[in-house]
mmCIF file with all atom_site columns, C-alpha atoms in Angstrom:
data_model
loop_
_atom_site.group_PDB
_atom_site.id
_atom_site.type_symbol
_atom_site.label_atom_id
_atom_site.label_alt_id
_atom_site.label_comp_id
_atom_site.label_asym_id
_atom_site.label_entity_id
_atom_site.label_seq_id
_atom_site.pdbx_PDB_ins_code
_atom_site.Cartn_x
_atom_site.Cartn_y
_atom_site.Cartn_z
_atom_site.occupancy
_atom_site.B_iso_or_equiv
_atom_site.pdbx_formal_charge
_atom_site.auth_seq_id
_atom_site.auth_comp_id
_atom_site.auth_asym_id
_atom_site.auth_atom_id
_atom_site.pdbx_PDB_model_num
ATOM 1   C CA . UNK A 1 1   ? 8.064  -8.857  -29.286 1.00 48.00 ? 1362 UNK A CA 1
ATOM 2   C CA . UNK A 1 2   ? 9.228  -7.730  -26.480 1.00 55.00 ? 1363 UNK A CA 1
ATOM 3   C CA . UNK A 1 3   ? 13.146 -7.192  -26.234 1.00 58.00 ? 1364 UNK A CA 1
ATOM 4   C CA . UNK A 1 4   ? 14.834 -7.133  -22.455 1.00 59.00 ? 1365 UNK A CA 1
ATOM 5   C CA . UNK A 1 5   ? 17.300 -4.820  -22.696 1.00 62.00 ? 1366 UNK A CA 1
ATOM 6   C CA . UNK A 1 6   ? 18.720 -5.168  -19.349 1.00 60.00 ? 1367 UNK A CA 1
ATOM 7   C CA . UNK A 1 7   ? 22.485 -5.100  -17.906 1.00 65.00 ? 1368 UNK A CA 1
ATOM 8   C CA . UNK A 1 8   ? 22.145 -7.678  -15.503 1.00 63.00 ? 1369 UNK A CA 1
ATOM 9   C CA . UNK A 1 9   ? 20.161 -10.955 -15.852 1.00 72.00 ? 1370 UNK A CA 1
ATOM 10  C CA . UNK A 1 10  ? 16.876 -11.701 -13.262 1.00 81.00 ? 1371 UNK A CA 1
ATOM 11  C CA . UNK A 1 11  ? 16.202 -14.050 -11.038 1.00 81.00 ? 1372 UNK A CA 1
ATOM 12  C CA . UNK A 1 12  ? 13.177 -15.696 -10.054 1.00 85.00 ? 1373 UNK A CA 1
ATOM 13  C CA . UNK A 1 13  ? 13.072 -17.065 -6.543  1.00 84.00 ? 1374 UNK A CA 1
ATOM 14  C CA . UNK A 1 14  ? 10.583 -19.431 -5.034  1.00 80.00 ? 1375 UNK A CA 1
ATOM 15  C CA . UNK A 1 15  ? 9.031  -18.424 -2.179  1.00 83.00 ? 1376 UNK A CA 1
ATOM 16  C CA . UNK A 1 16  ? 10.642 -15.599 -1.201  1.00 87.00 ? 1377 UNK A CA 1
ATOM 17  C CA . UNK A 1 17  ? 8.462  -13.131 1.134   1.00 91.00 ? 1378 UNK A CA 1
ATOM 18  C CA . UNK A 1 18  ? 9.239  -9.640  1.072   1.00 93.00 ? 1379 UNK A CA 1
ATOM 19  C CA . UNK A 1 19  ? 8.220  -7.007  3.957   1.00 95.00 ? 1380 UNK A CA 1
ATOM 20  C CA . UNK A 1 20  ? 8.036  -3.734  3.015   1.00 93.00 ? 1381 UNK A CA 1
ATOM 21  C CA . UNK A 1 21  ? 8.082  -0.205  4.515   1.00 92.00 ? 1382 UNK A CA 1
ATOM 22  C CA . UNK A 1 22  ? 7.121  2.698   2.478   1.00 87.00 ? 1383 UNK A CA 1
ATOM 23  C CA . UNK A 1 23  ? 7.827  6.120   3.962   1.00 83.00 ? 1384 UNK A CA 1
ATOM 24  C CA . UNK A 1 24  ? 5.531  8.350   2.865   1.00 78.00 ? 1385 UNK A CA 1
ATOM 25  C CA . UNK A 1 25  ? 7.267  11.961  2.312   1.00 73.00 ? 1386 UNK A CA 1
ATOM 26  C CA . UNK A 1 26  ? 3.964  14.162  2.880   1.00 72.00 ? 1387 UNK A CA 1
ATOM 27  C CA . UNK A 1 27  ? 3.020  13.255  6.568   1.00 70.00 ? 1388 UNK A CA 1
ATOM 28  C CA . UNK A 1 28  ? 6.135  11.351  7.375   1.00 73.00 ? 1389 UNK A CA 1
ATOM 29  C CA . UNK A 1 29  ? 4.240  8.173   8.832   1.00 80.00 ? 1390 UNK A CA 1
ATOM 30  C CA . UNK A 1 30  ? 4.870  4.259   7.427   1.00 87.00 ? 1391 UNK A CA 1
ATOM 31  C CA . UNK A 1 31  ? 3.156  2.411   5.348   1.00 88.00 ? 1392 UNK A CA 1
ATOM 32  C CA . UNK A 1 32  ? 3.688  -1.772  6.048   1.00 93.00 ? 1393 UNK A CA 1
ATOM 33  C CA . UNK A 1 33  ? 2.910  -4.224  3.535   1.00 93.00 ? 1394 UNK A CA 1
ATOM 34  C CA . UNK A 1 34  ? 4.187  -7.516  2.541   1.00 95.00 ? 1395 UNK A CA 1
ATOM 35  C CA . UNK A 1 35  ? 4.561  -9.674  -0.853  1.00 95.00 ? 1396 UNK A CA 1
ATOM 36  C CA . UNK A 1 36  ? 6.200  -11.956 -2.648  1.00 94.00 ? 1397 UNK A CA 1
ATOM 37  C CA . UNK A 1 37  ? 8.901  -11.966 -4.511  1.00 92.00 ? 1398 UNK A CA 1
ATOM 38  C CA . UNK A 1 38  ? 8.887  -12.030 -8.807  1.00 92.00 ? 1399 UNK A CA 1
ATOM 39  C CA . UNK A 1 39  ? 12.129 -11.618 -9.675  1.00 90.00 ? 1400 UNK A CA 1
ATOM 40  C CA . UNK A 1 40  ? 15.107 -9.706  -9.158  1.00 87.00 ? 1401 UNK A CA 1
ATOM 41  C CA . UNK A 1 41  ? 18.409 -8.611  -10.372 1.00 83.00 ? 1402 UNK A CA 1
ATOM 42  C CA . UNK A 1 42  ? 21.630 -6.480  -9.579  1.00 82.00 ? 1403 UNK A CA 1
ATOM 43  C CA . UNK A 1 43  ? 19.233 -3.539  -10.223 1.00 83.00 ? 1404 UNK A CA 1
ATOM 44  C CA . UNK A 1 44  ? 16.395 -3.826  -8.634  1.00 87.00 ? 1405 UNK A CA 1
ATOM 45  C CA . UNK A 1 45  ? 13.815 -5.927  -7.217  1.00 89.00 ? 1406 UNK A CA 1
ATOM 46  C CA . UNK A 1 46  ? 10.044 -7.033  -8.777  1.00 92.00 ? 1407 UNK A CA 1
ATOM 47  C CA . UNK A 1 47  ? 7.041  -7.685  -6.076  1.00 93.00 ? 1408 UNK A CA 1
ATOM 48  C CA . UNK A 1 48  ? 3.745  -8.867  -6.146  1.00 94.00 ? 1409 UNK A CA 1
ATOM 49  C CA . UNK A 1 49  ? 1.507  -7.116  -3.050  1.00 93.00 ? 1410 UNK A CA 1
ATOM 50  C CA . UNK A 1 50  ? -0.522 -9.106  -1.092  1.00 94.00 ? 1411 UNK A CA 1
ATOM 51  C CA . UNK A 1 51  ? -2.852 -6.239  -0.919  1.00 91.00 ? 1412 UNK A CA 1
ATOM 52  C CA . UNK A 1 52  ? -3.239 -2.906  -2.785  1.00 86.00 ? 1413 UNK A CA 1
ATOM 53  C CA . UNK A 1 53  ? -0.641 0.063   -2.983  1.00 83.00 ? 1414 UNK A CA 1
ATOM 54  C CA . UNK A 1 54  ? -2.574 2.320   -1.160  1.00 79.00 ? 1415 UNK A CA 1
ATOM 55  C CA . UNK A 1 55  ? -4.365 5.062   -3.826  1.00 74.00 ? 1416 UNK A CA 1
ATOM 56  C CA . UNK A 1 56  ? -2.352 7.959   -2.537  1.00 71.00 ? 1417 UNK A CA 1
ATOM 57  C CA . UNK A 1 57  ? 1.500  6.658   -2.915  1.00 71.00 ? 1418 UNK A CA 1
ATOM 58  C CA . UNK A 1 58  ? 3.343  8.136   -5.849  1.00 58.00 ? 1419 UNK A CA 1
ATOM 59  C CA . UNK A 1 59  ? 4.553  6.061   -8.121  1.00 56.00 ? 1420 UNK A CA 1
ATOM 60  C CA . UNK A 1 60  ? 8.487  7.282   -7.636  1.00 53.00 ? 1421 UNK A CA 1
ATOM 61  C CA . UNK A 1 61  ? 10.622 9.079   -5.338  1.00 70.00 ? 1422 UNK A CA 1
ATOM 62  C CA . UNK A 1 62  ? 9.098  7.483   -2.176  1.00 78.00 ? 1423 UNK A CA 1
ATOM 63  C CA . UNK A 1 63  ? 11.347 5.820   -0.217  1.00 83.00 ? 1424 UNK A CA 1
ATOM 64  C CA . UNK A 1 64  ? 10.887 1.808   0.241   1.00 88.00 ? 1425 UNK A CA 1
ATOM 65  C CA . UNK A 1 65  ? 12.685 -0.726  3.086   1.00 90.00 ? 1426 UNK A CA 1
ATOM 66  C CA . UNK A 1 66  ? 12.412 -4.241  2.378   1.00 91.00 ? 1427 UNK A CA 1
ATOM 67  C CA . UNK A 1 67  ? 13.076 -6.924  5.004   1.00 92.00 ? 1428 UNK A CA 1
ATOM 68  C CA . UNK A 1 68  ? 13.812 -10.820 3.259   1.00 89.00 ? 1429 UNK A CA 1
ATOM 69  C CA . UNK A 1 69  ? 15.092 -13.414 5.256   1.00 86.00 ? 1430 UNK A CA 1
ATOM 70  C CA . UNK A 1 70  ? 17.341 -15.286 2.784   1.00 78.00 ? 1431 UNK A CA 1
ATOM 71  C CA . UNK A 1 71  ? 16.170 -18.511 1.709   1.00 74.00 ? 1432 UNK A CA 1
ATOM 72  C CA . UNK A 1 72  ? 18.638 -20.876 2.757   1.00 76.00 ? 1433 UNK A CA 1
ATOM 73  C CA . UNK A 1 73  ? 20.509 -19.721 5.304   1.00 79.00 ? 1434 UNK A CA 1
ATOM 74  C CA . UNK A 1 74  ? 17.444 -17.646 7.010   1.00 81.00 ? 1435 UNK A CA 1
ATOM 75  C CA . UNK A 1 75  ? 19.781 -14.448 7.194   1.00 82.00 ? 1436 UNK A CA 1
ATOM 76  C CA . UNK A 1 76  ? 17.738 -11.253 7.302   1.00 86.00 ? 1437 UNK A CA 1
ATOM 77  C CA . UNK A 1 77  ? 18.835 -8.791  4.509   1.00 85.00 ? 1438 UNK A CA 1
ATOM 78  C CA . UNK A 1 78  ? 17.566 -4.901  4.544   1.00 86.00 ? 1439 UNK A CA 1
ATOM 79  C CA . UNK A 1 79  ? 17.078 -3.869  0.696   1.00 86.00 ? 1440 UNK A CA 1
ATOM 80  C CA . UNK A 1 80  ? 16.297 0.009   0.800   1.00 88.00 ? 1441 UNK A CA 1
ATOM 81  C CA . UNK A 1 81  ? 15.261 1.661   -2.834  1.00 89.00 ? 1442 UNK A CA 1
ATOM 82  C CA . UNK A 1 82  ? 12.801 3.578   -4.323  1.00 88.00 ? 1443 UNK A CA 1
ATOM 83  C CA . UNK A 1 83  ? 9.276  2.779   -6.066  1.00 86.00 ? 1444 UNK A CA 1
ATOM 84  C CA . UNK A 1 84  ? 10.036 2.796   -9.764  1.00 85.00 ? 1445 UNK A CA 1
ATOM 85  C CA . UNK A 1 85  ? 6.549  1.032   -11.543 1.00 84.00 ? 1446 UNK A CA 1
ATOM 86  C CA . UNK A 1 86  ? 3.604  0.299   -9.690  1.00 82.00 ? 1447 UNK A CA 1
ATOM 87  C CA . UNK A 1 87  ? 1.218  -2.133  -11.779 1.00 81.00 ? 1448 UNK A CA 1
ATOM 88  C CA . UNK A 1 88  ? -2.643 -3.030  -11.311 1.00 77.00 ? 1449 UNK A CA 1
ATOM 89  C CA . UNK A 1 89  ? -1.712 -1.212  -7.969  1.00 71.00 ? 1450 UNK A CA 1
ATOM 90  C CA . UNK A 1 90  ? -0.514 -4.346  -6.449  1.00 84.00 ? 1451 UNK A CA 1
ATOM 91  C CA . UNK A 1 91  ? 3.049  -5.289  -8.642  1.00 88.00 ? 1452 UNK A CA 1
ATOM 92  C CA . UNK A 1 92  ? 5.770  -2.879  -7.665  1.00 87.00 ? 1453 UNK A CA 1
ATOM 93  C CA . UNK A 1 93  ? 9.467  -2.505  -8.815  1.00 88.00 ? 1454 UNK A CA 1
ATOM 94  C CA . UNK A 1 94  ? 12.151 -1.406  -6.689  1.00 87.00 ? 1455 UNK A CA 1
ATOM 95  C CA . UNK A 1 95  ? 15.432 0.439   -7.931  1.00 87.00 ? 1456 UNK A CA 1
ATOM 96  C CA . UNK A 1 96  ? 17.735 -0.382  -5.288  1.00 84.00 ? 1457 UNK A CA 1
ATOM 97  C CA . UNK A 1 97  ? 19.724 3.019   -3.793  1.00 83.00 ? 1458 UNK A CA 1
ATOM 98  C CA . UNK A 1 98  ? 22.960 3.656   -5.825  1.00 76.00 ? 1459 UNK A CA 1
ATOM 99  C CA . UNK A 1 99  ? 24.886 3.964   -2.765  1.00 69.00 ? 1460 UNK A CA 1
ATOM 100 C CA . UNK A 1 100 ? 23.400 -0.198  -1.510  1.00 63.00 ? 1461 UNK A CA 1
ATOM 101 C CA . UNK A 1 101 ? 26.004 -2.119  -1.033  1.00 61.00 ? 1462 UNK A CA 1
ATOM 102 C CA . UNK A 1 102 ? 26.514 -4.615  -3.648  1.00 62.00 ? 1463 UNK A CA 1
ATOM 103 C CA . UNK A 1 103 ? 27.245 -7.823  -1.788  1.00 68.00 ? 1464 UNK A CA 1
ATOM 104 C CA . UNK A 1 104 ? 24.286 -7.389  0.172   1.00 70.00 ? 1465 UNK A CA 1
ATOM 105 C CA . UNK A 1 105 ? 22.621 -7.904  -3.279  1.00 73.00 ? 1466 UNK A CA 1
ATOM 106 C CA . UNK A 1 106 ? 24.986 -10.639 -4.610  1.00 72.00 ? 1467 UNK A CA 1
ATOM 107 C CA . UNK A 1 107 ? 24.941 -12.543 -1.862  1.00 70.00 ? 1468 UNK A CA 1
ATOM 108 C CA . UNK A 1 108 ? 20.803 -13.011 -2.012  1.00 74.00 ? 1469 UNK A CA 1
ATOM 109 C CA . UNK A 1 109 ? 21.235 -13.171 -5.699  1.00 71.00 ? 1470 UNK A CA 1
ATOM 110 C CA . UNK A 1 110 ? 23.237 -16.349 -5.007  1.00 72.00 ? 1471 UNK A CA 1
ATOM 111 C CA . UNK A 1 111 ? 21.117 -18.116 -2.535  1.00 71.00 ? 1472 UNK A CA 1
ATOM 112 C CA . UNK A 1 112 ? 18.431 -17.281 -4.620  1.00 71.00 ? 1473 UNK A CA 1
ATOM 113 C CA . UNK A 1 113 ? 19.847 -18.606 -7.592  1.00 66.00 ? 1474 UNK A CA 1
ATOM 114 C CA . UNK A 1 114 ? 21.234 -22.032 -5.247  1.00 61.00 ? 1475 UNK A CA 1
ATOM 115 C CA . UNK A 1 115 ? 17.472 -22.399 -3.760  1.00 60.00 ? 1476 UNK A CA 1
ATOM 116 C CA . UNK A 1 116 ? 15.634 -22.998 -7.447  1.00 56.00 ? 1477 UNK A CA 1
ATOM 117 C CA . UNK A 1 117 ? 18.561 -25.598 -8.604  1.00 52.00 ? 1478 UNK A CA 1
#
């Protein structure tokens, strides 16, 4: 059984395509990918690659900038975090920085939350 322990419920949008830049900290170039979106929360963020994590990518402590375009209104929103899990090398999750402002986060959250009712 497994028992979520978490502070802040997730959400699971529809649709929702995530860009991502990974900066990788031992020959300071970018790494672009893009996926879609599991779930999320207050937290951090859950994604599903469209290709592979490349082999050589820590799993944390790498610095990660994800571009959404919100799904109603089509505003773009800037998520920046860290790698956290990396899964079958193609399911991250993101813990967002501590310093990320949180109605950046609440507002997606809601339209989220409005675009699956």
């Amino acid at each position: 059984m497994n028992i979520d322990n978490r502070k802040h419920a997730r959400v699971k949008p529809q649709s929702l395509t995530a860009n991502i830049t990974i900066f990788t900290p031992t020959d300071d170039t970018e790494i672009h990918l893009e996926g879609q979106v599991l779930d999320m929360s207050m937290a951090g963020i859950k994604i599903k690659l469209f290709s592979a994590m490349p082999e050589n990518i820590a799993k944390s402590k790498i610095k990660i900038k994800i571009n959404l375009l919100m799904p109603k209104s089509g505003l773009p929103v800037t998520i920046k975090g860290v790698i956290k899990r990396l899964d079958n090398d193609s399911e991250c999750g993101i813990q967002y920085y501590k310093d990320h402002p949180d109605k950046e986060i609440d507002n997606l959250l809601f339209e989220c939350i409005k675009s699956v009712q």
